[in-house]
Structure formats: C-alpha cells, structure tokens
Amino acid sequence: RPERRLTALRRLAIVPALNEAGSVGAVISEIRAHDPEFEVLVVDDGSTDETTARAAAAGATVASLPFNQGLGAALQTGYLYALREGYDCCAHLDADGQHPPAEVARLLAVIREDRADLVIGSRYRDPGKARSDDYKPTFSRRIGIGVFRFFLTLATRQRFTDTTSGMRAANRRVMGLFSERYSPDFAEIESLQLAVREGLRVEEVPVRMLERAGGSSFLTPLRS
C-alpha cells in the first residue's frame, strides 16, 4: 500500500531560516504533528536572533552557518546533509509558516510513486481552489513571477507556473546533483533550469500557501 511505502522511507524536512525566531518553533511543531516520522533539519543562515535556540528547543537538528550566505547555500547544506545521512527523500519548506505540512506530504507522494525526481508546489497551478486565507501576491510580485516564468519556460522548454516556490520535494538523484551544484543567488529559479538540463524529471503539483507568519521575503521587487 502507498501508506506503507511512505512510512518505510526515511524523509527529511529542510527548513532554511534567517531571523525567523517568531515562527520557526511553530513550523517544526506543525511538521511533527502532521508526520511524526519526518525528521527536521533547520539551516540557520547566520541569524542574529534566537532562531537557532528556538529550533533546537522544538526538537530539530540545527546546522548553523557561520555568517549569512544566502538561500542557495542554506539549501545546498540541507541537500548535502540529506545525502550523507542516507535519507530516501527530502522536502524543503520555509520557516515563516507559509507552507502547510499537509501540502508538503502531497509532493512527497509523487516522489514515493516515482513519478518525478523533483516536485514543485505551485500556488498558481490551480488558482480556482484558493481560499480566503491563502497567500496573495502583490501586483509587482505577479509581474516578476510572470517574467521569471517566461524566461524559464523558454530556457527549459517546459512550462512552469511557480518558479520561485520554496516548497519542494526531491529524491536521492536530486540530492546528489544539488549537494554539488546549487546557485548562490536565485537558487529556486536556477535550480529548476539545472535539474531539467541534467535530465531529471521535474513536475509541479498545485498546493495551498498561507500568508507569512513572520520575517520578510528575500525576493523584493528591486532585488529581483
């Protein structure tokens, strides 16, 4: 049965965090409440608040980077840990409370069934199912996402609807690739191009995302 196959898989939740002391503990608790077998690694990317202490208090393993190196370095650290520690699959979700663990489980189901190597949770794949408390991008962000979508689709010849999604699941083939090569800048976008170029199967699954519970977004319009 699918449920038994999932239970047999060692799975890791990677949570990159930068000054997310206000929300990281609740995120870890929610992951554990949804799936007690999910092991959690928080990668603290040089936080100056109590992120590390609160993540450890909530029961997560914490990898503390010595200074802020960016999302790409934090995620590469997570993939390298997952590969070296022998996990069968991993998922990553943000520390700000936007990504419900129940939605992450849907991505892992695609990995478990071997329908893809890398699965992206898309906010825009099925917009008709959005609820009143779901994440609503600003006008400038919608423009930016549209530009990213156009160029990534052009480069990969594969249609993507949510190029900046931080909710993803991966198998060991992806762990091996991303632990060696991962962009330090726009990691989420460039990693998709790398995965497709290397012949990995990349799929999107429609998911719900919530408004941020804390912190601020890396992707400001000016920086984008």
Coordinates of C-alpha atoms in Angstrom, one line a residue:
R1 CA 0.0 0.0 0.0
P2 CA 1.2 3.6 -0.7
E3 CA 0.9 4.5 3.0
R4 CA 3.3 1.7 4.0
R5 CA 5.8 2.6 1.3
L6 CA 5.9 6.2 2.6
T7 CA 6.3 5.0 6.2
A8 CA 9.3 2.9 5.1
L9 CA 11.1 5.9 3.5
R10 CA 13.4 8.0 5.6
R11 CA 12.4 11.5 5.0
L12 CA 13.9 14.9 6.0
A13 CA 12.3 18.3 6.1
I14 CA 14.8 21.0 5.4
V15 CA 13.9 24.4 6.8
P16 CA 16.2 27.3 5.8
A17 CA 15.8 30.2 8.2
L18 CA 17.1 33.7 8.6
N19 CA 15.9 35.6 11.7
E20 CA 12.7 33.5 12.0
A21 CA 12.6 33.1 15.8
G22 CA 9.0 34.2 15.9
S23 CA 7.7 31.3 13.7
V24 CA 10.3 28.5 13.4
G25 CA 9.2 26.7 16.5
A26 CA 5.6 26.6 15.4
V27 CA 6.6 25.4 11.9
I28 CA 8.6 22.5 13.4
S29 CA 5.8 21.5 15.7
E30 CA 3.3 21.5 12.8
I31 CA 5.6 19.3 10.7
R32 CA 5.9 16.8 13.6
A33 CA 2.2 16.9 14.4
H34 CA 1.4 16.1 10.8
D35 CA 4.0 13.3 10.4
P36 CA 5.9 12.2 13.5
E37 CA 8.4 10.2 11.3
F38 CA 9.5 13.4 9.5
E39 CA 13.0 14.4 10.7
V40 CA 13.6 18.1 10.7
L41 CA 16.8 20.0 9.8
V42 CA 16.8 23.8 10.3
V43 CA 19.6 25.5 8.5
D44 CA 20.2 28.8 10.3
D45 CA 21.8 31.1 7.7
G46 CA 23.6 33.5 10.1
S47 CA 20.6 34.7 12.1
T48 CA 21.1 37.4 14.7
D49 CA 18.1 36.5 16.7
E50 CA 17.0 33.3 18.7
T51 CA 16.3 31.2 15.6
T52 CA 18.8 28.5 16.5
A53 CA 17.8 28.2 20.1
R54 CA 14.1 28.0 19.3
A55 CA 14.6 25.5 16.6
A56 CA 16.7 23.3 18.9
A57 CA 14.1 23.7 21.7
A58 CA 11.4 22.5 19.3
G59 CA 13.4 19.3 18.6
A60 CA 15.0 20.0 15.3
T61 CA 18.6 19.3 14.3
V62 CA 20.2 22.7 13.6
A63 CA 23.0 23.4 11.1
S64 CA 24.3 26.9 11.9
L65 CA 26.1 28.7 9.1
P66 CA 28.9 31.0 10.5
F67 CA 27.5 34.0 8.6
N68 CA 24.7 34.8 6.2
Q69 CA 25.4 33.1 2.8
G70 CA 22.0 33.2 1.1
L71 CA 19.2 30.8 0.4
G72 CA 21.3 28.8 -2.1
A73 CA 24.0 27.9 0.5
A74 CA 21.4 27.1 3.1
L75 CA 19.5 24.7 0.8
Q76 CA 22.7 23.1 -0.5
T77 CA 23.7 22.5 3.1
G78 CA 20.4 20.7 3.6
Y79 CA 20.7 18.6 0.5
L80 CA 24.3 17.6 1.4
Y81 CA 23.1 16.6 4.9
A82 CA 20.2 14.5 3.5
L83 CA 22.5 12.7 1.0
R84 CA 25.3 12.0 3.5
E85 CA 22.8 10.8 6.2
G86 CA 21.2 8.3 3.9
Y87 CA 17.6 9.8 3.6
D88 CA 15.5 8.4 0.8
C89 CA 13.8 11.7 0.1
C90 CA 13.6 15.2 1.4
A91 CA 11.4 18.2 1.2
H92 CA 12.1 21.8 2.0
L93 CA 9.7 24.5 3.2
D94 CA 10.0 28.0 4.6
A95 CA 10.4 28.9 8.2
D96 CA 7.8 31.7 8.0
G97 CA 4.7 29.5 8.2
Q98 CA 3.6 29.8 4.6
H99 CA 3.9 26.1 3.7
P100 CA 1.4 23.8 5.4
P101 CA 3.0 20.3 6.0
A102 CA -0.1 18.6 4.7
E103 CA 0.6 20.1 1.3
V104 CA 4.3 19.0 1.5
A105 CA 3.1 15.5 2.0
R106 CA 1.3 15.7 -1.4
L107 CA 4.6 16.4 -3.0
L108 CA 6.3 13.5 -1.3
A109 CA 3.6 11.2 -2.6
V110 CA 4.7 12.0 -6.1
I111 CA 8.3 11.1 -5.2
R112 CA 7.2 8.0 -3.4
E113 CA 5.4 6.8 -6.5
D114 CA 8.5 7.5 -8.7
R115 CA 6.6 9.9 -11.0
A116 CA 9.2 12.6 -10.7
D117 CA 12.7 13.3 -9.2
L118 CA 11.9 16.9 -8.2
V119 CA 8.4 18.2 -7.3
I120 CA 7.4 21.8 -7.0
G121 CA 4.5 23.1 -5.0
S122 CA 2.7 25.6 -7.2
R123 CA 0.5 28.4 -5.9
Y124 CA -0.7 29.2 -9.5
R125 CA -1.3 25.7 -11.0
D126 CA -5.0 25.7 -9.9
P127 CA -5.9 29.2 -8.7
G128 CA -9.6 28.3 -8.6
K129 CA -9.1 26.4 -5.4
A130 CA -7.6 29.3 -3.4
R131 CA -9.2 30.1 -0.1
S132 CA -9.7 33.5 1.7
D133 CA -6.6 33.0 3.9
D134 CA -4.3 31.8 1.2
Y135 CA -1.2 33.8 0.1
K136 CA -2.0 36.6 -2.3
P137 CA 1.0 38.1 -4.2
T138 CA 1.3 41.8 -4.7
F139 CA 0.9 43.3 -8.2
S140 CA 4.7 43.8 -8.5
R141 CA 5.4 40.3 -7.5
R142 CA 2.9 38.9 -10.0
I143 CA 4.8 40.8 -12.7
G144 CA 8.1 39.5 -11.6
I145 CA 6.9 35.9 -11.4
G146 CA 5.4 36.3 -14.9
V147 CA 8.8 37.4 -16.2
F148 CA 10.7 34.6 -14.5
R149 CA 8.1 32.1 -15.8
F150 CA 8.5 33.3 -19.4
F151 CA 12.3 33.0 -19.4
L152 CA 12.5 29.7 -17.5
T153 CA 9.9 28.1 -19.8
L154 CA 11.9 29.5 -22.8
A155 CA 15.2 28.1 -21.4
T156 CA 13.8 24.6 -20.4
R157 CA 11.0 24.1 -22.9
Q158 CA 8.9 23.0 -20.0
R159 CA 6.0 25.0 -18.6
F160 CA 6.4 26.2 -15.0
T161 CA 3.8 28.3 -13.2
D162 CA 5.6 29.0 -9.9
T163 CA 9.3 29.4 -10.5
T164 CA 10.0 30.9 -7.0
S165 CA 8.2 28.4 -4.9
G166 CA 10.1 27.3 -1.8
M167 CA 8.0 24.2 -1.3
R168 CA 9.7 21.3 -2.9
A169 CA 10.4 17.5 -2.6
A170 CA 13.2 15.5 -4.0
N171 CA 14.7 12.1 -4.3
R172 CA 18.3 11.0 -4.0
R173 CA 19.2 11.8 -7.6
V174 CA 18.3 15.4 -6.9
M175 CA 20.2 15.4 -3.6
G176 CA 23.3 14.2 -5.4
L177 CA 23.1 17.0 -8.0
F178 CA 22.1 19.8 -5.7
S179 CA 24.7 18.9 -3.0
E180 CA 27.4 19.5 -5.6
R181 CA 25.9 22.3 -7.7
Y182 CA 23.5 24.9 -6.4
S183 CA 23.2 28.6 -7.3
P184 CA 24.1 31.0 -4.5
D185 CA 21.8 33.8 -5.8
F186 CA 18.3 33.0 -7.3
A187 CA 18.5 29.4 -6.1
E188 CA 14.9 28.4 -6.7
I189 CA 14.8 29.6 -10.3
E190 CA 18.3 28.4 -11.4
S191 CA 17.9 25.0 -9.7
L192 CA 14.9 24.2 -12.0
Q193 CA 16.9 25.0 -15.1
L194 CA 19.8 22.9 -13.8
A195 CA 17.5 19.9 -13.0
V196 CA 15.9 20.0 -16.4
R197 CA 19.2 20.4 -18.2
E198 CA 20.6 17.3 -16.3
G199 CA 17.7 15.2 -17.5
L200 CA 15.8 15.0 -14.2
R201 CA 12.0 14.7 -14.1
V202 CA 10.5 17.9 -12.7
E203 CA 6.8 18.2 -12.0
E204 CA 4.5 20.8 -10.4
V205 CA 1.7 20.0 -8.1
P206 CA -1.0 22.6 -7.1
V207 CA -0.8 23.5 -3.4
R208 CA -2.1 26.0 -0.9
M209 CA 0.2 28.5 0.7
L210 CA -0.6 30.8 3.5
E211 CA 0.4 34.4 4.3
R212 CA 3.7 34.8 6.1
A213 CA 3.6 34.4 9.9
G214 CA 6.9 36.3 10.4
G215 CA 10.1 37.5 8.8
S216 CA 10.4 39.2 5.4
S217 CA 10.8 38.0 1.9
F218 CA 14.2 37.8 0.1
L219 CA 12.6 38.5 -3.3
T220 CA 11.9 42.2 -3.2
P221 CA 10.9 43.8 -6.5
L222 CA 14.2 45.9 -6.6
R223 CA 16.4 42.9 -5.9
S224 CA 14.5 40.8 -8.5

